[in-house]
């Protein structure tokens, strides 16, 4: 038992921290990362995290790095994604105890059980009598790996939702992908040329949309031809609802700046609430522009606008294809693991910082020894914070779940 092999899918903050915890528990972890360590954070590296460093790092990790003579950011530092990777996550993954555990540029395609099929031994501990089989792909070559435990920490950031009415792709969305960004471009840095002097449609009413709108308004100061249309689906009076007495100053500041831009008739931001996207069409005159048809949702009113680019901050979803041969009980609304999703439904604070982890039992699946941790454990919900994932790791790696190899029956 002491050398049980743990396959950790994804080398984001939760995957790397989980591997370190596994080493401490005497288990043998392997991190399979489709790109390089911290890839999803690298995609928004220019953005500042709103939670302080002490909440985004484990005591175990900080101690290991400090013990090796490395100076760490202050506990209350608000780091950019890039600083977090360079000053913490990458050095952590390079620790001698983890360096041999990390397999980069290796994507996990599918997981099953040796010999058993999805429908065998339903929800029973008998399933754990055979090992997991993982189909991996690296540089176009496939191979099989095996493991006793699997921790799926693949996040959701690479897997965007669709921008059309009702959450399905709108007509023409597929043909317009070159003109759409679903992420957080570096609008004031490396991606400036893509947006400067352009008319941009931003969709969504979360912090990502707010970040992009504020950056575009800043960009417009250096090129006044830049125009921003911000379309949101909800009926609220403002695009973002501020959190009362928000303890995170950066988040509070972002909310008020974005709402201010939306309400100021003199700003470059033209905010239109209560509309959804029906159709996108590349214009005949120039293949670079898109004609966007918006509706009030029920087809009673329609209008069109022509824009150069769309930034669709419409959220992300878990990639469930990885575990479709396993017995996973998913929430029908969020696509997160069912027990955790049910516990999260009971939360009523608007502030995701107020959340606590809901315990190891909520992380259990009918499939024994398989856990979904980190951002993916929240399914489509965007409320996950690294601090929750760090608690999940303690609960699963040091709790009953991984102590007793013949896992208990799922109830
Ligand atoms: C702009 C922005 C700001 C944020 N600010 C904060 C903040 O201030 N505080 C906070 O706590 N959280 C913040 N978050 C949320 C934060 O991103 C997550 O909490 C954190 O990155 C989740 O870590 P994770 O390890 O679960 O997943 P991720 O960081 O998404 O890592 C998943 C990893 O899995 C890899 N992967 C995916 N699929 C596969 C596969 N099939 N095979 C192998 N590898 C795979 C990916 O390449 C990636 O490296 C922010 C998010 C965004 C977008």
XYZ file of C-alpha atoms and ligand atoms in Angstrom:
464
model
C 0.000 0.000 0.000
C 2.783 2.418 0.807
C 3.792 2.603 -2.860
C 0.352 2.913 -4.375
C 0.540 4.820 -7.635
C -1.529 7.955 -7.995
C -2.185 9.414 -11.441
C -2.735 13.157 -11.120
C -4.335 14.653 -14.203
C -3.315 18.271 -14.773
C -0.372 20.260 -13.471
C -2.203 23.367 -12.281
C -1.891 24.582 -8.678
C -4.108 21.792 -7.357
C -2.375 18.998 -9.292
C 1.089 20.100 -8.153
C 0.044 20.597 -4.520
C -1.719 17.213 -4.563
C 1.461 15.522 -5.811
C 3.472 17.056 -2.980
C 0.912 15.847 -0.443
C 1.011 12.338 -1.968
C 4.796 12.211 -1.614
C 4.449 13.163 2.053
C 1.891 10.326 2.471
C 4.331 7.803 0.995
C 2.376 7.384 -2.252
C 3.930 7.508 -5.732
C 2.309 10.309 -7.742
C 2.657 11.048 -11.470
C 1.385 14.338 -12.825
C 0.243 14.126 -16.446
C 0.078 17.668 -17.851
C -1.050 18.245 -21.433
C 1.154 21.288 -21.822
C 3.535 22.685 -19.211
C 3.043 23.264 -15.473
C 0.474 25.984 -14.746
C -0.641 26.244 -18.384
C -4.151 27.537 -17.692
C -2.844 30.295 -15.430
C -0.202 31.101 -18.038
C -3.078 31.910 -20.417
C -4.128 34.800 -18.161
C -0.665 35.565 -16.777
C -1.071 39.361 -17.090
C -4.100 39.390 -14.729
C -3.618 39.980 -10.996
C -5.121 37.387 -8.653
C -7.507 38.976 -6.201
C -6.771 36.503 -3.400
C -3.519 36.986 -1.485
C -0.541 34.642 -1.834
C -1.136 32.937 1.533
C -4.519 31.675 0.275
C -3.112 30.443 -3.024
C -0.279 28.338 -1.608
C -0.096 25.548 0.970
C 1.920 25.705 4.148
C 3.606 22.494 2.975
C 4.682 24.112 -0.290
C 5.876 27.340 1.324
C 7.905 25.405 3.899
C 9.541 23.203 1.261
C 10.580 26.173 -0.844
C 11.714 28.289 2.106
C 13.637 25.265 3.467
C 15.539 25.133 0.171
C 16.573 28.759 0.653
C 14.071 30.313 -1.730
C 12.589 33.684 -0.844
C 8.829 33.736 -1.182
C 6.306 36.515 -1.833
C 4.763 38.116 1.259
C 1.605 36.436 2.548
C -0.580 39.370 1.553
C 0.958 39.902 -1.924
C -1.459 40.100 -4.798
C 0.505 38.475 -7.593
C -0.179 38.428 -11.303
C -0.674 34.975 -12.809
C 2.833 35.191 -14.210
C 4.378 36.114 -10.832
C 2.483 33.285 -9.132
C 3.877 30.791 -11.648
C 7.461 32.073 -11.536
C 7.695 32.700 -7.808
C 5.763 29.695 -6.544
C 4.173 27.032 -8.741
C 7.040 26.306 -11.124
C 9.703 26.224 -8.363
C 7.375 23.916 -6.412
C 7.047 21.507 -9.340
C 10.841 21.569 -9.734
C 11.520 20.381 -6.175
C 13.648 17.228 -6.273
C 10.788 15.174 -4.789
C 8.454 16.224 -7.627
C 10.771 16.686 -10.591
C 10.626 13.001 -11.555
C 6.873 12.844 -11.038
C 5.980 15.357 -13.702
C 5.191 14.258 -17.237
C 4.603 17.377 -19.330
C 3.156 17.629 -22.854
C 1.102 14.513 -22.160
C -2.659 14.681 -22.474
C -4.941 12.209 -20.734
C -7.534 11.111 -23.269
C -9.526 8.416 -21.432
C -9.589 6.377 -18.267
C -11.066 2.942 -17.666
C -10.478 -0.048 -15.406
C -8.458 -3.095 -16.394
C -10.873 -5.691 -17.790
C -13.960 -4.086 -16.188
C -16.488 -2.068 -18.159
C -18.522 0.938 -17.026
C -21.540 -1.153 -16.106
C -19.708 -3.789 -14.038
C -20.056 -3.935 -10.209
C -22.172 -0.808 -9.992
C -21.028 1.497 -7.171
C -19.205 -1.395 -5.525
C -15.776 -1.641 -3.901
C -15.128 -4.651 -6.136
C -14.273 -2.183 -8.912
C -11.095 -1.253 -7.043
C -9.769 -4.806 -7.440
C -8.559 -3.848 -10.905
C -6.310 -0.877 -11.651
C -7.099 2.220 -13.643
C -5.936 2.288 -17.272
C -5.124 5.683 -18.718
C -4.839 6.388 -22.440
C -2.199 9.106 -22.854
C -1.077 11.077 -25.876
C 2.247 12.811 -26.240
C 3.606 14.339 -29.466
C 1.117 12.331 -31.529
C 1.997 8.989 -29.909
C -0.377 7.120 -27.635
C 0.452 4.843 -24.738
C -1.212 3.264 -21.702
C -0.343 3.955 -18.065
C -1.899 2.359 -14.986
C -2.607 3.626 -11.476
C -4.290 2.675 -8.188
C -5.800 6.115 -7.624
C -6.747 8.939 -9.952
C -7.060 12.598 -8.993
C -8.609 14.556 -11.867
C -7.309 18.131 -11.482
C -7.703 19.201 -15.116
C -9.658 22.395 -14.344
C -12.144 23.848 -16.802
C -10.344 26.828 -18.329
C -9.545 25.126 -21.643
C -13.158 24.167 -22.270
C -15.376 27.205 -22.927
C -19.158 27.456 -23.015
C -20.951 28.653 -26.155
C -22.166 32.207 -26.578
C -25.535 31.571 -28.264
C -29.036 32.021 -26.856
C -29.705 29.177 -24.400
C -26.030 28.214 -24.108
C -25.880 26.345 -27.407
C -23.657 27.563 -30.255
C -25.467 30.338 -32.120
C -25.829 30.108 -35.873
C -22.482 31.000 -37.419
C -20.468 30.688 -34.166
C -18.435 27.820 -35.558
C -17.526 29.792 -38.711
C -16.520 32.878 -36.701
C -14.119 31.246 -34.235
C -11.154 33.219 -35.641
C -12.836 36.444 -34.543
C -13.884 35.250 -31.066
C -11.847 35.095 -27.871
C -13.339 33.137 -24.974
C -10.557 34.055 -22.546
C -8.724 37.069 -21.156
C -6.498 38.501 -23.883
C -3.569 40.703 -22.855
C -5.370 43.767 -24.209
C -2.856 46.325 -22.969
C 0.189 44.155 -23.736
C 0.937 41.445 -26.270
C -2.578 41.403 -27.795
C -2.921 45.188 -28.121
C -2.811 45.193 -31.943
C -5.768 42.822 -32.113
C -8.036 45.303 -30.314
C -6.637 48.805 -30.772
C -8.931 51.022 -32.865
C -11.468 48.225 -33.269
C -15.122 47.792 -32.371
C -15.357 44.995 -29.842
C -18.361 43.159 -28.467
C -17.911 41.812 -24.928
C -20.413 39.216 -23.676
C -20.834 38.128 -20.058
C -21.386 39.611 -16.620
C -18.633 38.128 -14.491
C -15.201 39.271 -13.359
C -13.549 38.127 -16.601
C -15.875 40.312 -18.683
C -15.319 43.189 -16.247
C -11.527 42.771 -16.535
C -11.717 42.899 -20.326
C -14.095 45.882 -20.426
C -11.879 47.917 -18.071
C -8.769 47.058 -20.120
C -10.504 47.996 -23.399
C -11.591 51.349 -21.947
C -7.968 51.971 -20.967
C -6.838 51.013 -24.472
C -9.306 53.505 -25.952
C -7.382 56.298 -24.211
C -4.476 55.667 -26.599
C -6.658 55.064 -29.681
C -9.984 56.847 -29.568
C -11.376 54.780 -32.476
C -11.710 51.843 -30.061
C -15.381 51.137 -29.235
C -16.817 48.654 -26.780
C -20.295 47.117 -26.845
C -20.996 45.189 -23.656
C -24.017 42.883 -23.835
C -25.323 41.031 -20.790
C -28.241 38.649 -20.447
C -29.568 39.625 -17.038
C -32.157 42.189 -16.038
C -29.999 43.641 -13.231
C -29.531 47.381 -12.907
C -25.764 47.056 -13.230
C -23.660 44.474 -15.065
C -22.010 43.255 -11.816
C -23.563 43.082 -8.368
C -21.029 44.367 -5.817
C -20.323 42.225 -2.750
C -21.265 44.133 0.374
C -18.150 45.106 2.397
C -15.961 43.125 -0.002
C -12.773 42.184 1.815
C -10.892 41.865 -1.475
C -10.060 45.404 -2.556
C -8.957 44.458 -6.078
C -12.252 42.709 -6.781
C -14.271 45.570 -5.315
C -12.340 48.112 -7.386
C -12.827 46.091 -10.591
C -16.577 45.823 -9.973
C -16.996 49.524 -9.413
C -14.835 50.520 -12.403
C -16.754 48.209 -14.762
C -20.156 49.340 -13.457
C -19.096 52.972 -13.708
C -18.035 52.537 -17.356
C -21.360 50.838 -18.110
C -23.448 53.620 -16.584
C -21.491 56.631 -17.892
C -23.008 57.781 -21.216
C -19.719 59.548 -22.047
C -17.565 56.422 -21.706
C -16.461 54.285 -24.689
C -18.500 51.423 -23.264
C -22.021 50.997 -24.551
C -23.758 48.592 -22.145
C -26.897 46.777 -23.345
C -28.566 44.506 -20.790
C -31.176 41.817 -21.496
C -30.057 40.763 -24.964
C -28.774 37.413 -26.219
C -26.934 36.414 -29.380
C -28.951 34.664 -32.099
C -26.605 34.635 -35.040
C -23.120 35.601 -36.236
C -22.244 36.183 -39.868
C -18.908 37.167 -41.365
C -19.605 40.250 -43.492
C -19.285 39.967 -47.264
C -17.282 43.178 -47.544
C -14.570 42.095 -45.151
C -14.076 38.619 -43.747
C -12.636 40.213 -40.626
C -15.888 41.769 -39.440
C -18.869 40.003 -37.934
C -22.505 40.971 -38.129
C -24.087 40.044 -34.809
C -27.842 39.535 -34.499
C -29.125 40.047 -30.976
C -32.589 39.313 -29.669
C -34.493 40.046 -26.501
C -34.572 36.269 -25.946
C -38.005 35.399 -27.258
C -37.645 36.792 -30.749
C -39.951 39.759 -30.124
C -37.204 42.283 -30.784
C -34.050 41.954 -32.849
C -31.171 44.237 -33.725
C -27.810 43.858 -35.437
C -24.389 45.346 -34.927
C -21.187 44.945 -36.871
C -18.027 44.424 -34.854
C -14.385 43.504 -35.475
C -13.913 41.134 -32.563
C -15.967 39.348 -29.917
C -14.764 38.545 -26.427
C -17.169 35.955 -25.033
C -16.686 35.560 -21.287
C -19.479 33.041 -20.996
C -17.820 30.577 -18.662
C -16.226 27.152 -18.859
C -17.309 23.550 -18.389
C -15.563 20.358 -17.287
C -14.275 17.959 -19.929
C -16.185 14.824 -18.930
C -15.043 12.749 -21.892
C -11.937 11.763 -19.894
C -13.956 9.692 -17.417
C -16.943 8.568 -19.448
C -16.006 4.876 -18.951
C -16.049 5.299 -15.148
C -18.967 5.520 -12.726
C -19.266 9.210 -11.964
C -22.383 10.676 -10.373
C -22.695 14.132 -11.868
C -24.931 17.062 -11.098
C -27.418 17.617 -13.925
C -27.039 21.404 -13.660
C -23.363 22.067 -12.960
C -21.760 18.824 -14.219
C -19.660 18.724 -11.047
C -19.638 15.614 -8.821
C -23.154 15.272 -7.418
C -22.567 15.265 -3.661
C -20.372 18.354 -3.755
C -22.745 20.107 -6.142
C -25.631 19.426 -3.750
C -23.621 20.850 -0.834
C -22.692 23.925 -2.865
C -26.357 24.561 -3.682
C -26.894 25.214 0.005
C -24.386 28.068 0.078
C -25.959 31.474 0.122
C -23.131 33.983 0.420
C -22.481 36.029 -2.725
C -18.789 36.117 -1.784
C -16.880 33.026 -2.923
C -14.217 33.874 -0.325
C -16.713 32.975 2.401
C -16.907 29.337 1.223
C -15.563 26.385 3.150
C -14.759 22.946 1.789
C -17.607 20.509 2.287
C -15.583 17.498 3.389
C -14.114 14.316 1.936
C -17.462 12.530 1.620
C -18.736 15.114 -0.856
C -15.731 14.358 -3.059
C -16.481 10.630 -3.279
C -17.822 9.086 -6.454
C -19.440 5.725 -7.143
C -16.107 4.955 -8.825
C -13.803 4.019 -5.930
C -10.432 5.757 -5.680
C -11.324 8.371 -8.293
C -11.570 12.001 -7.160
C -12.257 15.215 -9.022
C -10.415 18.041 -7.253
C -9.771 21.727 -7.888
C -11.695 23.971 -10.258
C -13.206 20.953 -12.050
C -14.882 19.788 -8.835
C -17.123 22.872 -9.092
C -18.246 21.906 -12.597
C -19.552 24.951 -14.443
C -19.601 27.140 -11.344
C -16.924 29.835 -11.388
C -16.852 30.237 -7.599
C -13.912 27.905 -6.979
C -10.851 29.314 -5.236
C -7.424 27.724 -4.837
C -7.836 27.841 -1.050
C -10.737 25.368 -1.331
C -8.697 23.016 -3.481
C -5.900 23.016 -0.911
C -8.349 21.817 1.746
C -9.747 19.171 -0.631
C -6.220 17.778 -1.020
C -5.778 17.386 2.747
C -9.180 15.729 3.053
C -8.624 13.235 0.264
C -4.904 12.447 0.491
C -4.718 12.257 4.284
C -8.304 11.215 4.904
C -9.992 7.836 4.901
C -10.432 7.838 1.108
C -6.810 7.121 0.256
C -5.977 5.319 3.462
C -8.077 2.305 2.718
C -7.487 0.951 -0.781
C -10.714 -1.051 -0.979
C -12.879 2.041 -0.954
C -16.226 2.030 0.749
C -19.527 1.610 -1.070
C -20.909 4.854 -2.502
C -24.103 6.007 -0.785
C -8.630 35.592 -14.674
C -8.732 34.654 -13.539
C -8.406 35.089 -12.273
C -8.474 34.215 -11.190
N -8.162 34.683 -9.950
C -8.197 33.823 -8.905
C -7.830 34.271 -7.596
O -7.511 35.424 -7.359
N -7.847 33.352 -6.577
C -8.205 32.040 -6.787
O -8.190 31.265 -5.818
N -8.583 31.610 -7.997
C -8.580 32.462 -9.053
N -8.961 32.028 -10.287
C -9.413 30.664 -10.432
C -8.135 29.851 -10.649
O -7.800 29.830 -11.998
C -8.281 28.525 -10.205
O -8.619 28.583 -8.830
C -7.036 27.631 -10.360
O -6.292 27.857 -11.518
C -7.595 26.240 -10.371
O -6.539 25.358 -10.310
P -6.686 23.881 -10.854
O -5.345 23.260 -10.613
O -7.889 23.235 -10.309
O -6.957 24.012 -12.437
P -6.111 24.751 -13.572
O -5.276 25.839 -13.060
O -7.115 25.079 -14.626
O -5.112 23.616 -14.092
C -5.567 22.507 -14.839
C -4.370 21.929 -15.582
O -4.774 20.716 -16.220
C -4.224 20.647 -17.526
N -5.079 19.755 -18.328
C -6.337 19.999 -18.778
N -6.818 18.929 -19.449
C -5.852 17.981 -19.408
C -5.762 16.635 -19.907
N -6.771 16.066 -20.577
N -4.619 15.939 -19.693
C -3.579 16.496 -18.999
N -3.613 17.780 -18.514
C -4.741 18.505 -18.700
C -4.213 22.097 -17.984
O -3.288 22.311 -19.024
C -3.846 22.829 -16.686
O -2.450 22.976 -16.533
C -8.894 32.884 -11.389
C -9.225 32.448 -12.670
C -9.150 33.321 -13.734
C -9.529 32.824 -15.098
